[in-house]
Coordinates of C-alpha atoms in Angstrom, one line a residue:
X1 CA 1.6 4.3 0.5
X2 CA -0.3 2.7 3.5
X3 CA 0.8 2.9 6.7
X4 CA 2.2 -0.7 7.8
X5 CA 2.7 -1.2 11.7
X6 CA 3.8 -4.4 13.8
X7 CA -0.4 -4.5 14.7
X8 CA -1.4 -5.7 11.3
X9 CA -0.6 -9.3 12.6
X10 CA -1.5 -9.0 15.8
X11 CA -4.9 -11.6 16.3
X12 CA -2.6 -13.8 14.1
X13 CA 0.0 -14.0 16.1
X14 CA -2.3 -14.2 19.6
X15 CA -3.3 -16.8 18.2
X16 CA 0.1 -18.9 17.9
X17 CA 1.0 -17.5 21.3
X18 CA -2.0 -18.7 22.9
X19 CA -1.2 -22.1 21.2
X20 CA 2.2 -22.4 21.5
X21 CA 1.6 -21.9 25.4
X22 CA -0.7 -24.8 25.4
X23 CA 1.9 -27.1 24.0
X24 CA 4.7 -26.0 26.9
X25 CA 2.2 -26.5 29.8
X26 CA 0.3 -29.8 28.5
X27 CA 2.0 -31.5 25.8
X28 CA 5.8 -31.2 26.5
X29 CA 5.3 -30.0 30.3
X30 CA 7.5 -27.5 30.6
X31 CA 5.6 -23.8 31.1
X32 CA 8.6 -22.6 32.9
X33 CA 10.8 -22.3 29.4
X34 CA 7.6 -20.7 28.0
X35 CA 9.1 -17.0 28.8
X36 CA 11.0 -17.3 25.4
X37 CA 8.0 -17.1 23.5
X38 CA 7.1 -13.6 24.3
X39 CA 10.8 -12.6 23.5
X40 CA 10.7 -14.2 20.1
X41 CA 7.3 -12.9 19.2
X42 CA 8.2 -9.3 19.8
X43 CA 11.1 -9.2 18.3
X44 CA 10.7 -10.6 15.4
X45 CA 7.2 -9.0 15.0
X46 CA 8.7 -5.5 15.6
X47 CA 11.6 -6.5 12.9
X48 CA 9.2 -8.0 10.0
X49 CA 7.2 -4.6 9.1
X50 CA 10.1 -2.4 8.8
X51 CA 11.9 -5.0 6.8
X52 CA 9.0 -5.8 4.4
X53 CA 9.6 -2.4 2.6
X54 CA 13.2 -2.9 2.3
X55 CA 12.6 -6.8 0.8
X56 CA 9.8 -5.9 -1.5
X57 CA 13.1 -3.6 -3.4
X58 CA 14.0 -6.2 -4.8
X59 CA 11.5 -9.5 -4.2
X60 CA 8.2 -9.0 -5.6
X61 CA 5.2 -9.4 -2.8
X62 CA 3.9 -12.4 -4.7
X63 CA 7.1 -14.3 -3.5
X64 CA 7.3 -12.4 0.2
X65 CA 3.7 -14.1 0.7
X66 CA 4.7 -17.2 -0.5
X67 CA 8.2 -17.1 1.4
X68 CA 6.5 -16.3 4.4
X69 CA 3.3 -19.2 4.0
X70 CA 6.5 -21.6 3.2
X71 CA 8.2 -20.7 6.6
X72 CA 4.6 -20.7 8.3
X73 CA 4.1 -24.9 6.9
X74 CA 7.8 -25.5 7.7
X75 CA 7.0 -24.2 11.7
X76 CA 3.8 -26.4 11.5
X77 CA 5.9 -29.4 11.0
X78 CA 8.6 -28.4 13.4
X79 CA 5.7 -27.8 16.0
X80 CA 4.1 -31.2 15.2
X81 CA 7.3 -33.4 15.0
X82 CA 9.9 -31.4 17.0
X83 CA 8.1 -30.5 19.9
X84 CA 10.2 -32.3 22.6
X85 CA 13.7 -30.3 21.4
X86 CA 12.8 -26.4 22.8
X87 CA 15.7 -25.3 20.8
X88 CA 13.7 -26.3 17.5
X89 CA 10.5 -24.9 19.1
X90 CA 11.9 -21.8 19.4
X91 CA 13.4 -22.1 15.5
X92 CA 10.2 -23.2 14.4
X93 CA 8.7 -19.7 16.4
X94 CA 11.1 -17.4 14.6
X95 CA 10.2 -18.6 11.1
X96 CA 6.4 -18.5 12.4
X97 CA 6.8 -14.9 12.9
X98 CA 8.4 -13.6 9.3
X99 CA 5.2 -13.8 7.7
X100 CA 4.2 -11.0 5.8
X101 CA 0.5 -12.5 4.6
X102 CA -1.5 -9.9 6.0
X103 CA 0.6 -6.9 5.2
X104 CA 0.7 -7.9 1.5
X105 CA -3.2 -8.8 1.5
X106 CA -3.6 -5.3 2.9
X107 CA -1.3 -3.5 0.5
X108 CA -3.6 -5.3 -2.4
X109 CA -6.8 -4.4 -1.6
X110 CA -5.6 -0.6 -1.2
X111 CA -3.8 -1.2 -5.1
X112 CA -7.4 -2.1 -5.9
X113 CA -9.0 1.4 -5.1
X114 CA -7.4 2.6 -8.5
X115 CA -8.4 -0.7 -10.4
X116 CA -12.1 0.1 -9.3
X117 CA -11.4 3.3 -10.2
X118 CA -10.4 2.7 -13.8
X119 CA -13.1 0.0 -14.1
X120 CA -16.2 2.4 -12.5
X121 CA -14.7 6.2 -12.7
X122 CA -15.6 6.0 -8.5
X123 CA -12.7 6.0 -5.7
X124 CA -13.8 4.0 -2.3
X125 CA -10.8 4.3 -0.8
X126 CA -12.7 5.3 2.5
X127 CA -14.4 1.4 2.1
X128 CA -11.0 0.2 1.0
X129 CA -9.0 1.1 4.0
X130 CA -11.7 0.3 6.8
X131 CA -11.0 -2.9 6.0
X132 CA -7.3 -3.0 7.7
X133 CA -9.1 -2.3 11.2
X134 CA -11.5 -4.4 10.3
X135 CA -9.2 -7.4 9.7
X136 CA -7.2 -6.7 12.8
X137 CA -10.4 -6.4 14.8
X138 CA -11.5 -10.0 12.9
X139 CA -8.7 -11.8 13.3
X140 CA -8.6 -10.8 17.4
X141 CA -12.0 -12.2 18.0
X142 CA -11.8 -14.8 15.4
X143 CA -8.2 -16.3 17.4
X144 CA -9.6 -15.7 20.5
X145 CA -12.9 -17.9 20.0
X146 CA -10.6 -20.6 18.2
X147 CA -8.2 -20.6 21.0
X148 CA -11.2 -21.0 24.0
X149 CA -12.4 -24.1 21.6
X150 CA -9.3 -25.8 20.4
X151 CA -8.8 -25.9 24.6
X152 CA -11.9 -27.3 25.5
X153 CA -12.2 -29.7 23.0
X154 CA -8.3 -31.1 23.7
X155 CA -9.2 -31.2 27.5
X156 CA -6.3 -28.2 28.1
X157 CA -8.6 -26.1 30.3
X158 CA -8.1 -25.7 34.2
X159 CA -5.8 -27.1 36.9
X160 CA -4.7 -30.0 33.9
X161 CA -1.4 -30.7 33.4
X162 CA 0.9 -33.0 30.8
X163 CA 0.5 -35.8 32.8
X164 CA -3.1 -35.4 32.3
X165 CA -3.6 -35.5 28.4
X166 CA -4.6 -38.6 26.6
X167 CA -3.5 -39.6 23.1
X168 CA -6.8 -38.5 22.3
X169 CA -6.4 -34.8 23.5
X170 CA -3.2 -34.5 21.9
X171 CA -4.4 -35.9 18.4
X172 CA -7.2 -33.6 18.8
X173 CA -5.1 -30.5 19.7
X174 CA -2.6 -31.5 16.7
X175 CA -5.7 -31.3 14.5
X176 CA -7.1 -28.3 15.0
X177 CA -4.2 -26.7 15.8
X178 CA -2.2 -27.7 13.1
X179 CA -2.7 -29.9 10.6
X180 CA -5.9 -27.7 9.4
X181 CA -4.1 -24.5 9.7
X182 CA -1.4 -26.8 7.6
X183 CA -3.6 -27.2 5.2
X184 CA -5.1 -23.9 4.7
X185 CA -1.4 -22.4 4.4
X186 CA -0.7 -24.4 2.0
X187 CA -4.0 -23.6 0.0
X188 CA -3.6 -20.0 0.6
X189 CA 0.0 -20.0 -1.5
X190 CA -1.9 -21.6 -4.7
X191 CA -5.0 -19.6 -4.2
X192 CA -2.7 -16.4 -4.3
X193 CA 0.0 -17.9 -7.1
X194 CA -2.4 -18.6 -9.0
X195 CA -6.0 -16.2 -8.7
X196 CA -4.4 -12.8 -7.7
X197 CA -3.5 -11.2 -10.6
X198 CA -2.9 -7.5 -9.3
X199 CA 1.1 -7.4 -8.7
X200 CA 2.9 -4.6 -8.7
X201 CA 3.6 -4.5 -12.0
X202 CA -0.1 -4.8 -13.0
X203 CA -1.0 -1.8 -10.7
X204 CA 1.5 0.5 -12.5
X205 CA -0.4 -0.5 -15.7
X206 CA -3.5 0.5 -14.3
X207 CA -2.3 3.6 -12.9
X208 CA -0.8 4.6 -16.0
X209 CA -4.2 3.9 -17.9
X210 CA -6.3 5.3 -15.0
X211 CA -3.9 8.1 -15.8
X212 CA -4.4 8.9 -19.5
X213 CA -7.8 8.3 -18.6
X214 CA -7.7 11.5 -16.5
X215 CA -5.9 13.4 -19.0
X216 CA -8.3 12.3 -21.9
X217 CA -11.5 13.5 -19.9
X218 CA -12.5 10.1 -19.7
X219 CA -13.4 9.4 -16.0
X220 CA -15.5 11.8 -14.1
X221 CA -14.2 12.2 -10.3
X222 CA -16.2 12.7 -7.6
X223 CA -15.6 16.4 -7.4
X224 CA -17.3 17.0 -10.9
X225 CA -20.4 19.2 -10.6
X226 CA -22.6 20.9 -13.2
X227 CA -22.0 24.3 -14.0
X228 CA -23.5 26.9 -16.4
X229 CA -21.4 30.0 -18.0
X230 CA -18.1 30.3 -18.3
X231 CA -15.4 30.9 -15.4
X232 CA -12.2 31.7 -14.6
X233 CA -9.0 30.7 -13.1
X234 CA -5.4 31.4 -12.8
X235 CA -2.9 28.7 -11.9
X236 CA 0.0 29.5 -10.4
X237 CA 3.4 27.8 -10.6
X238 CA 3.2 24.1 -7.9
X239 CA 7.2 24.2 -8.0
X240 CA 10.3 26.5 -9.1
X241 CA 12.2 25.8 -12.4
X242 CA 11.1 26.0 -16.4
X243 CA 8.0 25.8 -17.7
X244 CA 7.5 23.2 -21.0
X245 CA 4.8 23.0 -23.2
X246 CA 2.9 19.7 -23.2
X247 CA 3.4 19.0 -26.3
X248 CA 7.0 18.8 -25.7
X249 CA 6.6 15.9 -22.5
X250 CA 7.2 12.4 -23.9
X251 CA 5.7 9.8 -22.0
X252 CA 7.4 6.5 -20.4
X253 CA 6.0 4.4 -23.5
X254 CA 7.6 7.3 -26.1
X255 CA 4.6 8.7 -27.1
X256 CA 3.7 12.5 -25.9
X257 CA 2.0 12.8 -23.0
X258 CA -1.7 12.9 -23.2
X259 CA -4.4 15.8 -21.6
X260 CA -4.3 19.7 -22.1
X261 CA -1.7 21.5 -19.7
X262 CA 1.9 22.2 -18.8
X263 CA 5.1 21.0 -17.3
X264 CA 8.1 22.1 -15.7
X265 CA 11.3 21.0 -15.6
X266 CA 12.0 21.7 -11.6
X267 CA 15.3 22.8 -10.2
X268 CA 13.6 22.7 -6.6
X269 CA 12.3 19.3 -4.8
X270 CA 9.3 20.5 -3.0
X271 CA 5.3 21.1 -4.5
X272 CA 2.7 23.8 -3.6
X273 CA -0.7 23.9 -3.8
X274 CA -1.1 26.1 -7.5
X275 CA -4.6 27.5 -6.1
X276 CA -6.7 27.7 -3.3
X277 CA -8.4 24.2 -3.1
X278 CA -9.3 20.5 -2.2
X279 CA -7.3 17.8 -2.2
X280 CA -9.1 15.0 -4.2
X281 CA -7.5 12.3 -4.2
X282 CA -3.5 10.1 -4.5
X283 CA -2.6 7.5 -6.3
X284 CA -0.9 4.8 -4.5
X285 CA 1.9 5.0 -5.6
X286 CA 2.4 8.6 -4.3
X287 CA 3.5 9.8 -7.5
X288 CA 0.0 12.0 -8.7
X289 CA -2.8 13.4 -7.2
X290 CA -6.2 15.6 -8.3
X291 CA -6.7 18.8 -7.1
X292 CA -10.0 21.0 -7.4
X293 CA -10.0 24.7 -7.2
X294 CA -12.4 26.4 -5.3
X295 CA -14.3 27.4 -8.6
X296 CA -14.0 23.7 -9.5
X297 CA -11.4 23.6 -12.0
X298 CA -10.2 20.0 -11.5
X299 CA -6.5 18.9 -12.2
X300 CA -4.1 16.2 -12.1
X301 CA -0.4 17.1 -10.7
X302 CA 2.1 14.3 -12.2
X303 CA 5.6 14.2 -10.3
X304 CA 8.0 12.6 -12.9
X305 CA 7.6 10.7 -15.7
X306 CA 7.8 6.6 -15.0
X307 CA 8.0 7.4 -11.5
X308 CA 4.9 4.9 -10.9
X309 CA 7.0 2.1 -10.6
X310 CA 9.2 3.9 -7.9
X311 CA 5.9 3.1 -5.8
X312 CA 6.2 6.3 -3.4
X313 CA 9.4 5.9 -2.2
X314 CA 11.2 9.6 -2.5
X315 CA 7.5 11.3 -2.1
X316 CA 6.4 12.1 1.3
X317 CA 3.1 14.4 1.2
X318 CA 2.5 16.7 3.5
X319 CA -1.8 16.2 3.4
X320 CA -4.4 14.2 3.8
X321 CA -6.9 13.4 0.9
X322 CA -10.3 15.6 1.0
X323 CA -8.0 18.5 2.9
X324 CA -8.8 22.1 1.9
X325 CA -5.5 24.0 0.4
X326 CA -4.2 27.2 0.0
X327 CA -2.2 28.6 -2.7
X328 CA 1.2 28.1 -1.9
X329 CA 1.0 25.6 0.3
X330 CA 3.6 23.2 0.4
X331 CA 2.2 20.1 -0.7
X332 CA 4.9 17.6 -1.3
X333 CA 8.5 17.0 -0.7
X334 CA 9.9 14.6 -3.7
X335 CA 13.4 13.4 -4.2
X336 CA 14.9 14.6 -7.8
X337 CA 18.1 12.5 -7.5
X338 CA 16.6 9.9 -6.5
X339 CA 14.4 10.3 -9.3
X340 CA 17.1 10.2 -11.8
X341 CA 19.0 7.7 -10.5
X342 CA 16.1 5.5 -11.0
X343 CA 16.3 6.0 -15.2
X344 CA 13.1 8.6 -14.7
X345 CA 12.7 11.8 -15.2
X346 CA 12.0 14.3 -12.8
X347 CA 9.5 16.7 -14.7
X348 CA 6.0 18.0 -12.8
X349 CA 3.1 17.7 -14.9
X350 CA 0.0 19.3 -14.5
X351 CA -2.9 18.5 -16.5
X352 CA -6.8 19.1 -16.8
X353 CA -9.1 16.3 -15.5
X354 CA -11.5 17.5 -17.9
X355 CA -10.2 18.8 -20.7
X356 CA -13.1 19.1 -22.6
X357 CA -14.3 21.9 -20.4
X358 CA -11.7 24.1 -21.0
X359 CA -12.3 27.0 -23.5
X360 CA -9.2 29.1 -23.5
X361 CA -6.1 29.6 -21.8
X362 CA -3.8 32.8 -22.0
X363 CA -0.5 34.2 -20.5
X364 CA 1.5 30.9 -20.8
X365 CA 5.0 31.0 -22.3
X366 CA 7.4 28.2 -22.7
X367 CA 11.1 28.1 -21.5
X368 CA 10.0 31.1 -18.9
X369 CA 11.9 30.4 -15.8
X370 CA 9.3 30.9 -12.6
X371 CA 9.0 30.5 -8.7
X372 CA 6.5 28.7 -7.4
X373 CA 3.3 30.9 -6.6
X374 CA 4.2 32.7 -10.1
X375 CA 1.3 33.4 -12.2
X376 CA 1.7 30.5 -15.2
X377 CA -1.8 30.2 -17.2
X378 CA -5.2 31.8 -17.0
X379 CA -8.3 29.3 -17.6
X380 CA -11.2 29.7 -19.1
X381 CA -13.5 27.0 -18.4
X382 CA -17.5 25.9 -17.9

């Protein structure tokens, strides 16, 4: 799952702190109680990324973005009407701050690297995820510029003080400030209620069908090359515990799991690498990844069965995507009870990403109990 840190908002916020400074020094007059902006800012800033995790439990992020655009519009009008009571300025600054409109933007836009995956066969999660820095980096410069204008234009530049605004400057500073801003928050909750359509539920859909996709032979991956003759392989066990046919894995919709390969019921909790290798690819929700051996027999590793809506949590990786891999190499750590508690099972399936390329298989047998790095299947493929 992506990384979230307090610096996802950070041109956001610089630019209410920038603002909310002008409205101490020239529109209530009183820069000395300004101190308790900074203390505000931080902690609630440094509070709001942790606790977005923990909320989005049990509150889809749909209604964290609108929850935190409804606080945003209810601090504009505290700011606007309430200005000359500090103690609802400060109010009015903490719900400002639990606003988690970038952090769910961000975590979109990386649930949409497997949607274009699914709709074009083609991962650009490298063009996906630049554009986190690149937000943070936009909204810096974009704040800043707005801040050095909004200034000029109200006359708050200089040695100027309260006493020296007009009704005009203030008008003009309320404006710009807030009213637009106003506006646009309040456009941005019907643009997002109402046009994004990829919710969390949605993106377990798509993983699941990017999924059988995979397991169908379906979708190329970006590791696929040509190859003439046959070769071969030999997998070895990714985790301790009993090895299942596939035919005998049922699915999360009842039917049997689709794709040519194997499963094991695990009595350990952590994953190796079952070959020497390159890491292709995760899924966002931490649950799967693909995995090509160095004679390029490509394969999908499937941690538990419905586990795509437990949307990572319990699987911590111990990789990075496009990493080279040794057999046995530990791979992931993934919670089993946690698993289970959750209604899921906790079965590791590992399938062929092209199954139509496989010619023969030998040495497997079902209910054998194994430790990972045991020799499971030999593969003949092209």
């Amino acid at each position: 799952m992506l990384q979230i840190s307090p610096s996802t908002s950070a041109g956001f916020f610089h630019f209410l702190f920038k603002l909310v400074h002008n409205i101490y020094k020239f529109v209530i007059g009183k820069p000395g109680e300004f101190w308790i902006v900074g203390v505000i800012a931080t902690i609630i800033g440094f509070c709001t990324s942790p606790l977005y995790p923990i909320l989005n439990k049990f509150i889809p992020r749909k209604w964290l973005f609108i929850g935190g655009q409804v606080c945003m519009s209810l601090a504009y009008l505290i700011f606007i009407f309430t200005r000359s009571n500090v103690l609802m300025m400060d109010f009015g600054l903490v719900l400002f701050n639990i606003n988690f409109a970038q952090l769910v933007t961000v975590l979109t836009l990386t649930d949409a690297i497997e949607y274009g995956q699914l709709k074009s066969g083609q991962r650009n999660e490298a063009v996906v995820l630049a554009v986190r820095p690149m937000i943070d980096k936009l909204t810096g410069a974009i704040s800043n510029g707005l801040v050095g204008y909004i200034a000029i234009a109200a006359g708050m530049t200089g040695s100027a003080t309260a006493a020296d605004m007009t009704g005009h400057d203030i008008r003009t500073f309320d404006s710009m400030a807030f009213y637009i801003p106003l506006v646009l928050a309040v456009l941005s909750i019907f643009v997002f209620l109402f046009k994004v359509k990829l919710s969390e539920e949605v993106h377990a859909e798509v993983v699941e069908e990017l999924k059988d996709k995979l397991a169908q032979g379906e979708l190329t991956s970006e590791a696929t090359t040509s190859s003439t003759g046959l070769k071969e392989e030999t997998i070895y066990a990714p985790t301790d515990g009993e090895l299942v046919a596939m035919k005998e894995v049922v699915d999360r919709d009842g039917q049997p799991f689709p794709g040519k390969g194997f499963a094991i019921k695990p009595t350990s909790d952590k994953l190796y690498a079952p070959f020497d290798g390159k890491i292709n690819f995760t899924f966002g929700t931490r649950h799967a990844f693909g995995i090509t051996s160095d004679k390029g027999l490509e394969m999908i590793i499937h941690i538990g069965v419905g586990t795509v809506n437990m949307r990572g949590e319990g699987f911590n990786a111990h990789y990075n995507d496009g990493q080279i891999v040794k057999k046995g190499q530990l791979l992931f750590d993934f919670d089993r009870e946690l698993i289970r508690q959750s209604g899921y099972e906790d079965w590791v399936i590992t399938f062929f990403a092209q199954p139509h390329n496989i010619k023969a298989t030998s040495g497997f047998t079902p209910g054998k109990l194994i430790k990972h790095g045991d020799k499971v299947v030999t593969v003949e493929f092209k």
